[in-house]
Tab-separated table of C-alpha atoms and ligand atoms in Angstrom:
chain	number	residue	atom	x	y	z
A	1	MET	CA	-23.224	-46.269	-20.534
A	2	LYS	CA	-23.969	-43.641	-17.989
A	3	THR	CA	-27.325	-42.669	-16.567
A	4	GLY	CA	-28.017	-39.528	-14.487
A	5	ILE	CA	-30.520	-39.802	-11.716
A	6	ILE	CA	-32.585	-36.637	-11.511
A	7	GLY	CA	-35.669	-35.455	-9.709
A	8	LEU	CA	-37.182	-33.007	-7.185
A	9	PRO	CA	-35.940	-33.099	-3.574
A	10	GLN	CA	-36.846	-36.122	-1.357
A	11	VAL	CA	-38.352	-38.234	-4.128
A	12	GLY	CA	-36.117	-41.335	-3.633
A	13	LYS	CA	-33.130	-40.565	-5.884
A	14	THR	CA	-30.488	-41.562	-3.395
A	15	SER	CA	-32.472	-44.625	-2.337
A	16	LEU	CA	-32.715	-45.747	-6.005
A	17	PHE	CA	-28.994	-45.163	-6.501
A	18	ARG	CA	-28.135	-47.188	-3.550
A	19	ILE	CA	-30.405	-50.160	-4.589
A	20	LEU	CA	-28.987	-50.096	-8.155
A	21	THR	CA	-25.418	-49.903	-7.265
A	22	LYS	CA	-25.649	-51.696	-3.945
A	23	ALA	CA	-23.490	-48.853	-2.561
A	24	HIS	CA	-23.327	-48.399	1.108
A	25	LEU	CA	-23.367	-44.601	1.538
A	26	SER	CA	-21.967	-43.064	4.591
A	27	GLU	CA	-23.910	-40.688	6.815
A	28	HIS	CA	-21.769	-38.059	5.363
A	29	ALA	CA	-23.186	-38.709	1.853
A	30	TYR	CA	-26.724	-38.496	3.143
A	31	ALA	CA	-26.018	-35.212	4.971
A	32	ASN	CA	-24.691	-33.679	1.803
A	33	PRO	CA	-27.487	-34.129	-0.765
A	34	ARG	CA	-25.796	-31.785	-2.987
A	35	GLU	CA	-22.863	-33.924	-3.510
A	36	ALA	CA	-22.911	-36.179	-6.516
A	37	HIS	CA	-22.697	-39.989	-5.912
A	38	ILE	CA	-21.129	-42.102	-8.677
A	39	GLY	CA	-21.483	-45.935	-8.864
A	40	VAL	CA	-21.744	-48.917	-11.102
A	41	ALA	CA	-24.605	-51.292	-11.339
A	42	LYS	CA	-24.267	-54.770	-12.526
A	43	VAL	CA	-26.849	-55.602	-15.106
A	44	PRO	CA	-28.707	-58.819	-13.917
A	45	ASP	CA	-28.878	-61.314	-16.777
A	46	ASP	CA	-30.364	-64.736	-16.330
A	47	ARG	CA	-29.106	-65.863	-19.657
A	48	LEU	CA	-25.462	-65.169	-18.672
A	49	ASP	CA	-25.976	-66.938	-15.343
A	50	ARG	CA	-27.160	-70.025	-17.121
A	51	LEU	CA	-24.249	-70.037	-19.550
A	52	ALA	CA	-21.962	-69.793	-16.509
A	53	ALA	CA	-23.764	-72.921	-15.029
A	54	LEU	CA	-22.615	-74.646	-18.137
A	55	TYR	CA	-18.960	-73.541	-18.307
A	56	HIS	CA	-18.105	-73.025	-14.717
A	57	PRO	CA	-15.881	-70.211	-15.692
A	58	LYS	CA	-13.072	-68.798	-13.568
A	59	LYS	CA	-14.473	-65.392	-14.031
A	60	LEU	CA	-18.136	-64.147	-14.583
A	61	THR	CA	-18.555	-60.581	-15.871
A	62	HIS	CA	-21.988	-59.000	-16.156
A	63	ALA	CA	-22.565	-55.906	-18.201
A	64	SER	CA	-22.686	-52.699	-16.152
A	65	VAL	CA	-24.258	-49.370	-16.117
A	66	GLU	CA	-22.776	-46.321	-14.448
A	67	TYR	CA	-25.164	-44.133	-12.289
A	68	VAL	CA	-24.701	-40.586	-11.166
A	69	ASP	CA	-26.962	-39.344	-8.449
A	70	VAL	CA	-26.580	-35.657	-8.841
A	71	GLY	CA	-28.902	-34.308	-6.056
A	72	ALA	CA	-32.150	-32.464	-6.376
A	73	ILE	CA	-32.845	-30.546	-9.489
A	74	GLY	CA	-33.983	-26.880	-9.808
A	75	GLN	CA	-33.225	-23.734	-11.748
A	76	GLU	CA	-30.586	-22.854	-9.246
A	77	ALA	CA	-28.754	-26.250	-9.324
A	78	LEU	CA	-28.757	-26.098	-13.075
A	79	LYS	CA	-26.643	-23.024	-12.820
A	80	GLU	CA	-23.948	-24.587	-10.936
A	81	SER	CA	-21.210	-25.734	-13.235
A	82	THR	CA	-20.296	-29.018	-11.406
A	83	TYR	CA	-23.951	-30.020	-11.242
A	84	LEU	CA	-24.417	-29.176	-14.985
A	85	GLY	CA	-21.184	-30.897	-15.876
A	86	HIS	CA	-22.210	-34.206	-14.340
A	87	LEU	CA	-25.541	-34.061	-16.166
A	88	ARG	CA	-24.243	-33.138	-19.516
A	89	ASN	CA	-22.011	-36.099	-19.509
A	90	VAL	CA	-24.556	-38.798	-19.183
A	91	ASP	CA	-26.213	-40.740	-22.074
A	92	ALA	CA	-29.560	-40.994	-20.467
A	93	LEU	CA	-31.541	-39.520	-17.590
A	94	ALA	CA	-33.525	-41.468	-15.048
A	95	HIS	CA	-36.057	-39.038	-13.619
A	96	VAL	CA	-37.370	-40.341	-10.287
A	97	VAL	CA	-40.893	-39.039	-9.636
A	98	ARG	CA	-42.635	-39.290	-6.342
A	99	ALA	CA	-45.915	-41.234	-6.500
A	100	PHE	CA	-45.729	-42.661	-2.936
A	101	GLU	CA	-47.827	-41.346	-0.048
A	102	ASP	CA	-45.948	-40.601	3.157
A	103	PRO	CA	-46.923	-37.572	5.225
A	104	SER	CA	-43.672	-37.799	7.074
A	105	ILE	CA	-41.620	-36.980	3.932
A	106	PRO	CA	-42.124	-33.438	2.599
A	107	HIS	CA	-43.277	-32.755	-0.930
A	108	VAL	CA	-44.479	-29.392	-2.436
A	109	GLY	CA	-48.103	-29.747	-2.830
A	110	PRO	CA	-50.213	-33.014	-3.289
A	111	ILE	CA	-48.656	-36.051	-5.013
A	112	ASP	CA	-48.847	-35.247	-8.708
A	113	PRO	CA	-46.407	-37.130	-10.835
A	114	LEU	CA	-47.372	-35.563	-14.141
A	115	ARG	CA	-47.084	-31.978	-12.572
A	116	ASP	CA	-43.629	-32.873	-11.286
A	117	ILE	CA	-42.601	-34.296	-14.645
A	118	LYS	CA	-43.523	-31.087	-16.411
A	119	ASN	CA	-41.765	-28.956	-13.903
A	120	VAL	CA	-38.518	-30.834	-14.178
A	121	GLU	CA	-38.690	-30.891	-17.938
A	122	PHE	CA	-39.348	-27.155	-17.854
A	123	ASP	CA	-36.030	-26.705	-15.949
A	124	LEU	CA	-34.209	-28.820	-18.381
A	125	MET	CA	-35.492	-26.740	-21.209
A	126	VAL	CA	-34.822	-23.463	-19.593
A	127	SER	CA	-31.234	-24.554	-19.153
A	128	ASP	CA	-30.963	-25.558	-22.740
A	129	LEU	CA	-32.569	-22.309	-23.993
A	130	GLY	CA	-30.059	-20.297	-22.159
A	131	GLN	CA	-27.176	-22.077	-23.802
A	132	ILE	CA	-28.856	-21.737	-27.240
A	133	GLU	CA	-29.435	-17.973	-26.795
A	134	LYS	CA	-25.860	-17.497	-25.940
A	135	ARG	CA	-24.722	-19.436	-29.000
A	136	VAL	CA	-27.112	-17.625	-31.300
A	137	GLU	CA	-25.634	-14.396	-30.333
A	138	ARG	CA	-22.102	-15.656	-30.824
A	139	VAL	CA	-22.967	-17.173	-34.301
A	140	GLU	CA	-24.826	-13.925	-35.347
A	141	LYS	CA	-21.708	-11.913	-34.656
A	142	ASP	CA	-19.488	-14.368	-36.539
A	143	LEU	CA	-21.773	-14.335	-39.533
A	144	LYS	CA	-21.527	-10.533	-39.811
A	145	LYS	CA	-17.751	-10.849	-39.991
A	146	MET	CA	-17.796	-13.548	-42.621
A	147	ARG	CA	-20.113	-15.798	-44.580
A	148	SER	CA	-19.967	-19.538	-43.906
A	149	ALA	CA	-22.333	-22.088	-45.266
A	150	ASP	CA	-21.561	-24.290	-42.152
A	151	LEU	CA	-22.362	-21.533	-39.681
A	152	GLU	CA	-25.558	-20.518	-41.490
A	153	LYS	CA	-26.768	-24.070	-41.251
A	154	GLU	CA	-25.990	-24.104	-37.558
A	155	PHE	CA	-27.756	-20.803	-37.186
A	156	ASP	CA	-30.899	-22.238	-38.787
A	157	LEU	CA	-30.866	-25.248	-36.584
A	158	LEU	CA	-30.357	-23.134	-33.449
A	159	LYS	CA	-33.278	-20.856	-34.302
A	160	ARG	CA	-35.435	-23.809	-34.984
A	161	ALA	CA	-34.395	-25.460	-31.593
A	162	LYS	CA	-34.975	-22.050	-29.911
A	163	ALA	CA	-38.499	-21.782	-31.213
A	164	HIS	CA	-39.206	-25.402	-30.322
A	165	LEU	CA	-38.012	-24.949	-26.749
A	166	GLU	CA	-40.112	-21.678	-26.472
A	167	SER	CA	-43.180	-23.695	-27.250
A	168	GLU	CA	-42.241	-25.822	-24.229
A	169	ARG	CA	-41.161	-28.943	-26.119
A	170	ALA	CA	-38.086	-30.896	-25.124
A	171	LEU	CA	-35.261	-31.183	-27.762
A	172	ARG	CA	-35.892	-34.927	-27.768
A	173	GLU	CA	-38.979	-34.155	-29.774
A	174	LEU	CA	-37.327	-31.856	-32.382
A	175	GLU	CA	-36.974	-33.450	-35.818
A	176	MET	CA	-33.259	-33.526	-36.615
A	177	THR	CA	-31.242	-35.109	-39.506
A	178	PRO	CA	-28.238	-37.183	-38.476
A	179	GLU	CA	-26.195	-34.051	-39.640
A	180	ASP	CA	-28.264	-31.900	-37.216
A	181	LYS	CA	-27.633	-34.304	-34.429
A	182	LYS	CA	-23.943	-34.095	-35.120
A	183	ARG	CA	-24.022	-30.342	-34.999
A	184	PHE	CA	-25.678	-30.501	-31.513
A	185	ARG	CA	-23.510	-33.299	-30.127
A	186	GLY	CA	-20.916	-30.948	-28.449
A	187	PHE	CA	-23.662	-28.986	-26.683
A	188	MET	CA	-24.761	-32.001	-24.737
A	189	PHE	CA	-28.319	-30.463	-24.302
A	190	LEU	CA	-30.161	-31.888	-21.314
A	191	SER	CA	-33.715	-32.000	-22.808
A	192	GLU	CA	-32.206	-33.826	-25.808
A	193	LYS	CA	-31.206	-36.852	-23.654
A	194	PRO	CA	-33.247	-39.963	-23.666
A	195	ILE	CA	-35.379	-40.040	-20.520
A	196	LEU	CA	-36.827	-42.762	-18.381
A	197	TYR	CA	-39.448	-41.666	-15.829
A	198	VAL	CA	-39.231	-43.803	-12.713
A	199	LEU	CA	-42.409	-43.662	-10.696
A	200	ASN	CA	-41.605	-44.455	-7.021
A	201	VAL	CA	-44.932	-45.919	-5.886
A	202	SER	CA	-46.319	-46.690	-2.389
A	203	GLU	CA	-45.895	-50.124	-0.816
A	204	SER	CA	-49.072	-52.267	-0.917
A	205	SER	CA	-50.049	-55.805	-0.660
A	206	GLU	CA	-51.042	-55.869	-4.396
A	207	LEU	CA	-47.878	-54.226	-5.591
A	208	GLY	CA	-47.797	-56.409	-8.639
A	209	THR	CA	-51.012	-54.859	-10.000
A	210	GLY	CA	-49.879	-51.641	-8.478
A	211	LEU	CA	-46.667	-51.416	-10.532
A	212	ALA	CA	-48.353	-52.529	-13.659
A	213	ASN	CA	-50.989	-49.960	-13.453
A	214	ALA	CA	-48.989	-47.044	-12.095
A	215	VAL	CA	-47.951	-45.430	-15.390
A	216	SER	CA	-51.543	-45.212	-16.585
A	217	LYS	CA	-52.997	-44.467	-13.109
A	218	HIS	CA	-50.746	-41.406	-12.837
A	219	LYS	CA	-51.403	-40.209	-16.475
A	220	VAL	CA	-47.841	-40.632	-17.468
A	221	THR	CA	-48.640	-42.904	-20.556
A	222	GLU	CA	-48.637	-39.994	-23.016
A	223	VAL	CA	-45.307	-38.360	-21.918
A	224	ALA	CA	-43.664	-41.757	-21.830
A	225	SER	CA	-44.721	-42.448	-25.422
A	226	ARG	CA	-42.877	-39.367	-26.857
A	227	PRO	CA	-39.572	-39.902	-28.764
A	228	SER	CA	-36.665	-41.264	-26.681
A	229	SER	CA	-38.977	-41.510	-23.558
A	230	ALA	CA	-40.117	-44.339	-21.378
A	231	ALA	CA	-41.649	-45.025	-18.040
A	232	ALA	CA	-41.318	-47.670	-15.358
A	233	ALA	CA	-42.561	-48.058	-11.805
A	234	ILE	CA	-40.730	-49.288	-8.777
A	235	CYS	CA	-41.414	-49.273	-5.081
A	236	GLY	CA	-38.218	-47.934	-3.411
A	237	LYS	CA	-39.099	-49.306	-0.065
A	238	VAL	CA	-39.617	-52.877	-1.258
A	239	GLU	CA	-36.561	-52.856	-3.422
A	240	ALA	CA	-34.376	-51.590	-0.574
A	241	GLU	CA	-35.420	-54.601	1.460
A	242	LEU	CA	-34.834	-56.946	-1.458
A	243	ALA	CA	-31.416	-55.608	-1.986
A	244	GLU	CA	-30.384	-56.941	1.493
A	245	MET	CA	-31.746	-60.480	0.888
A	246	SER	CA	-30.396	-63.788	-0.425
A	247	ASP	CA	-31.839	-64.858	-3.637
A	248	ALA	CA	-34.056	-67.601	-2.195
A	249	ASP	CA	-35.562	-65.125	0.356
A	250	ALA	CA	-35.915	-62.528	-2.335
A	251	ALA	CA	-37.948	-64.902	-4.548
A	252	GLU	CA	-40.290	-65.639	-1.670
A	253	PHE	CA	-40.596	-62.018	-0.734
A	254	LEU	CA	-41.409	-61.058	-4.310
A	255	SER	CA	-44.115	-63.562	-4.655
A	256	SER	CA	-45.712	-62.441	-1.281
A	257	TYR	CA	-46.246	-59.132	-3.100
A	258	GLY	CA	-47.605	-60.798	-6.270
A	259	LEU	CA	-44.299	-59.987	-8.139
A	260	LYS	CA	-42.271	-62.264	-10.497
A	261	GLU	CA	-39.089	-60.218	-10.657
A	262	SER	CA	-37.502	-57.214	-8.984
A	263	GLY	CA	-38.276	-53.784	-10.311
A	264	LEU	CA	-34.703	-53.139	-10.918
A	265	LEU	CA	-34.545	-55.830	-13.590
A	266	ARG	CA	-37.491	-54.160	-15.409
A	267	LEU	CA	-35.932	-50.805	-14.889
A	268	ILE	CA	-32.534	-51.713	-16.449
A	269	ARG	CA	-34.306	-53.639	-19.264
A	270	THR	CA	-36.399	-50.546	-19.989
A	271	THR	CA	-33.183	-48.372	-20.093
A	272	TYR	CA	-31.722	-50.732	-22.564
A	273	ALA	CA	-34.750	-50.606	-24.832
A	274	LEU	CA	-34.940	-46.822	-24.499
A	275	LEU	CA	-31.291	-46.537	-25.555
A	276	GLY	CA	-31.593	-49.183	-28.283
A	277	LEU	CA	-29.032	-51.477	-26.624
A	278	ILE	CA	-28.705	-55.176	-26.726
A	279	SER	CA	-26.399	-57.843	-25.153
A	280	PHE	CA	-24.296	-60.561	-26.760
A	281	PHE	CA	-22.027	-63.049	-24.734
A	282	THR	CA	-18.693	-64.630	-24.926
A	283	ALA	CA	-18.502	-67.974	-23.154
A	284	GLY	CA	-15.731	-70.238	-22.147
A	285	GLU	CA	-13.893	-71.841	-19.211
A	286	ASP	CA	-11.843	-68.761	-18.567
A	287	GLU	CA	-14.634	-66.190	-18.512
A	288	CYS	CA	-18.390	-65.839	-19.358
A	289	ARG	CA	-19.193	-62.273	-20.129
A	290	ALA	CA	-22.056	-60.030	-21.299
A	291	TRP	CA	-21.296	-57.159	-23.771
A	292	THR	CA	-23.525	-54.164	-24.487
A	293	ILE	CA	-23.870	-52.983	-28.049
A	294	PRO	CA	-26.371	-50.835	-30.022
A	295	LEU	CA	-29.111	-52.560	-32.024
A	296	HIS	CA	-27.903	-53.289	-35.602
A	297	THR	CA	-24.259	-53.688	-34.825
A	298	ARG	CA	-22.206	-55.676	-37.306
A	299	ALA	CA	-20.335	-58.734	-36.209
A	300	VAL	CA	-16.987	-56.924	-36.923
A	301	GLU	CA	-17.890	-53.979	-34.733
A	302	ALA	CA	-19.036	-56.413	-31.967
A	303	ALA	CA	-15.625	-57.845	-32.095
A	304	GLY	CA	-14.235	-54.350	-31.660
A	305	ALA	CA	-16.244	-54.002	-28.504
A	306	ILE	CA	-14.270	-56.861	-27.002
A	307	HIS	CA	-10.973	-55.663	-28.301
A	308	THR	CA	-9.755	-53.524	-31.220
A	309	ASP	CA	-7.424	-56.088	-32.312
A	310	LEU	CA	-10.385	-58.590	-32.825
A	311	GLU	CA	-11.840	-56.034	-35.077
A	312	LYS	CA	-8.724	-55.458	-37.028
A	313	HIS	CA	-7.985	-59.059	-37.614
A	314	PHE	CA	-11.557	-60.339	-37.788
A	315	ILE	CA	-12.044	-63.407	-39.864
A	316	ARG	CA	-15.380	-64.933	-38.738
A	317	ALA	CA	-17.732	-65.124	-35.867
A	318	GLU	CA	-18.932	-68.546	-34.626
A	319	THR	CA	-22.360	-67.681	-33.621
A	320	ILE	CA	-25.249	-69.415	-31.703
A	321	ARG	CA	-28.174	-68.272	-29.727
A	322	TRP	CA	-27.666	-68.711	-25.885
A	323	ASP	CA	-30.543	-70.965	-25.480
A	324	GLN	CA	-29.501	-73.219	-28.548
A	325	LEU	CA	-26.019	-73.518	-26.796
A	326	LEU	CA	-27.589	-74.597	-23.567
A	327	ASP	CA	-29.811	-77.078	-25.343
A	328	ALA	CA	-26.779	-78.495	-27.215
A	329	GLY	CA	-24.772	-78.760	-24.034
A	330	SER	CA	-21.473	-77.755	-25.656
A	331	GLU	CA	-20.107	-76.062	-28.689
A	332	ALA	CA	-18.961	-79.369	-30.247
A	333	ASN	CA	-22.444	-80.794	-30.025
A	334	ALA	CA	-23.912	-77.559	-31.429
A	335	ARG	CA	-21.523	-77.831	-34.389
A	336	ALA	CA	-22.527	-81.366	-35.004
A	337	HIS	CA	-26.276	-80.342	-34.805
A	338	GLY	CA	-25.629	-77.474	-37.158
A	339	THR	CA	-26.907	-74.819	-34.721
A	340	LEU	CA	-23.518	-73.206	-34.473
A	341	ARG	CA	-23.140	-70.947	-37.558
A	342	LEU	CA	-20.156	-69.185	-39.138
A	343	GLU	CA	-21.026	-65.501	-39.778
A	344	GLY	CA	-19.006	-62.931	-41.593
A	345	ARG	CA	-18.256	-59.328	-40.846
A	346	GLU	CA	-21.538	-58.008	-42.073
A	347	TYR	CA	-23.641	-60.209	-39.873
A	348	ILE	CA	-26.016	-58.120	-37.641
A	349	VAL	CA	-25.522	-59.466	-34.115
A	350	GLN	CA	-28.783	-60.324	-32.283
A	351	ASP	CA	-29.661	-59.917	-28.662
A	352	GLY	CA	-28.697	-63.098	-26.853
A	353	ASP	CA	-26.034	-64.296	-29.431
A	354	VAL	CA	-22.983	-66.186	-28.101
A	355	LEU	CA	-19.989	-65.183	-30.300
A	356	HIS	CA	-16.588	-66.689	-30.680
A	357	ILE	CA	-14.508	-64.438	-32.728
A	358	ARG	CA	-11.966	-66.119	-35.116
A	359	HIS	CA	-9.170	-63.812	-35.872
A	360	SER	CA	-5.761	-63.791	-37.600
A	361	GLY	CA	-4.079	-61.532	-35.111
B	1	LIG	N1	-42.521	-44.383	2.166
B	1	LIG	C1	-41.551	-44.360	1.294
B	1	LIG	N2	-40.463	-43.621	1.529
B	1	LIG	C2	-39.431	-43.616	0.697
B	1	LIG	C3	-39.578	-44.334	-0.547
B	1	LIG	N3	-38.328	-44.068	-1.180
B	1	LIG	C4	-37.679	-43.216	-0.452
B	1	LIG	N4	-38.356	-42.873	0.670
B	1	LIG	C5	-37.848	-42.059	1.829
B	1	LIG	O1	-37.828	-40.717	1.280
B	1	LIG	C6	-36.810	-39.927	1.936
B	1	LIG	C7	-35.929	-39.363	0.837
B	1	LIG	O2	-35.334	-40.431	0.186
B	1	LIG	P1	-33.901	-40.192	-0.588
B	1	LIG	O3	-33.644	-41.377	-1.497
B	1	LIG	O4	-32.898	-39.633	0.192
B	1	LIG	O5	-34.425	-39.103	-1.659
B	1	LIG	P2	-33.614	-38.067	-2.530
B	1	LIG	O6	-34.446	-37.850	-3.739
B	1	LIG	O7	-32.306	-38.571	-2.747
B	1	LIG	O8	-33.653	-36.770	-1.668
B	1	LIG	P3	-32.559	-35.504	-1.884
B	1	LIG	O9	-31.284	-35.956	-2.341
B	1	LIG	O10	-32.594	-34.831	-0.511
B	1	LIG	O11	-33.390	-34.660	-2.797
B	1	LIG	C8	-36.105	-40.980	2.761
B	1	LIG	O12	-36.455	-40.762	4.038
B	1	LIG	C9	-36.478	-42.365	2.277
B	1	LIG	O13	-36.465	-43.340	3.146
B	1	LIG	C10	-40.638	-45.167	-0.750
B	1	LIG	O14	-40.749	-45.830	-1.734
B	1	LIG	N5	-41.691	-45.093	0.147
B	2	LIG	MG1	-30.404	-37.564	-2.441
């Protein structure tokens, strides 16, 4: 899974990228904000950590998310092919929005997250519209040469999308059949991508309440409730300090701000929910590992996420919820208690399942 970090200049994009990926960027990288940074964030998961405490595996592998910090967005940047290329290739966008007050860091006009969201959204739509207009011209020409039911369908969809964009609504909100979606897949439209608005808020002693209220306070609730949209608040400054601390210090630091967990955890969790993703685990003495799959994935496909051979030669999945396994203390006990189940190919894997795939390969 790949997420693109976008936003206006100087809103905290690179700071967020660094916190997420724990990347140490050189001065050079900071001096070149137009250069894309690419890194991998480990998905924190307490359930996996507790399974590892039971198995003491040789290897512990968290799920990961790739982040691309593309640099500040704008109509000009969106005309550059490398910039556009990076953005088109992501599965989701994280739009960092400035909500922090700091007179020493420039921002155009007063702090107004909703205005900034609308402006950036507008840029994404203009970029998509340009692409659609070009394609409409092309298809029109082709249709004059020869009739094709398929092209006609595409033409209708393009015109519908064009009208939608012209009324200043993102393609995320366009009603599309699965067939329509397939037609559009190759275009990789920017305003069609699921989006997470990340409000970067000011540091305060009551950060806990501040974060919880930020979305409604800045009037982002409505845009975040649109299709394939979500919002989360973080405080870049506090998270940056957290990232440097040991776990024990971090816990104390968090509670001094009235917080239970780091903002990053919430951010990653919100991204999973936005994209309809869940985790299942494999656990053993060799490795404990988290795997990311879409909601409603069948057991046989989940096996395929681990290895294509497991999918091909799938027999059954020994299945247990992570907390039931911890309660039982071992797979053998769980089997004796009857909490370890044998599931077939069609079983829909649930978030937090521990699977052991039996196969004939
Ligand atoms: N006060 C305050 N400053 C912040 C916060 N987050 C980031 N900054 C500061 O804002 C400035 C810009 O941060 P960056 O992370 O480089 O922002 P950016 O969006 O990557 O900027 P460009 O790539 O130049 O568009 C830096 O000086 C940061 O230290 C925050 O939560 N509070
Ligand atoms: Mg930057």
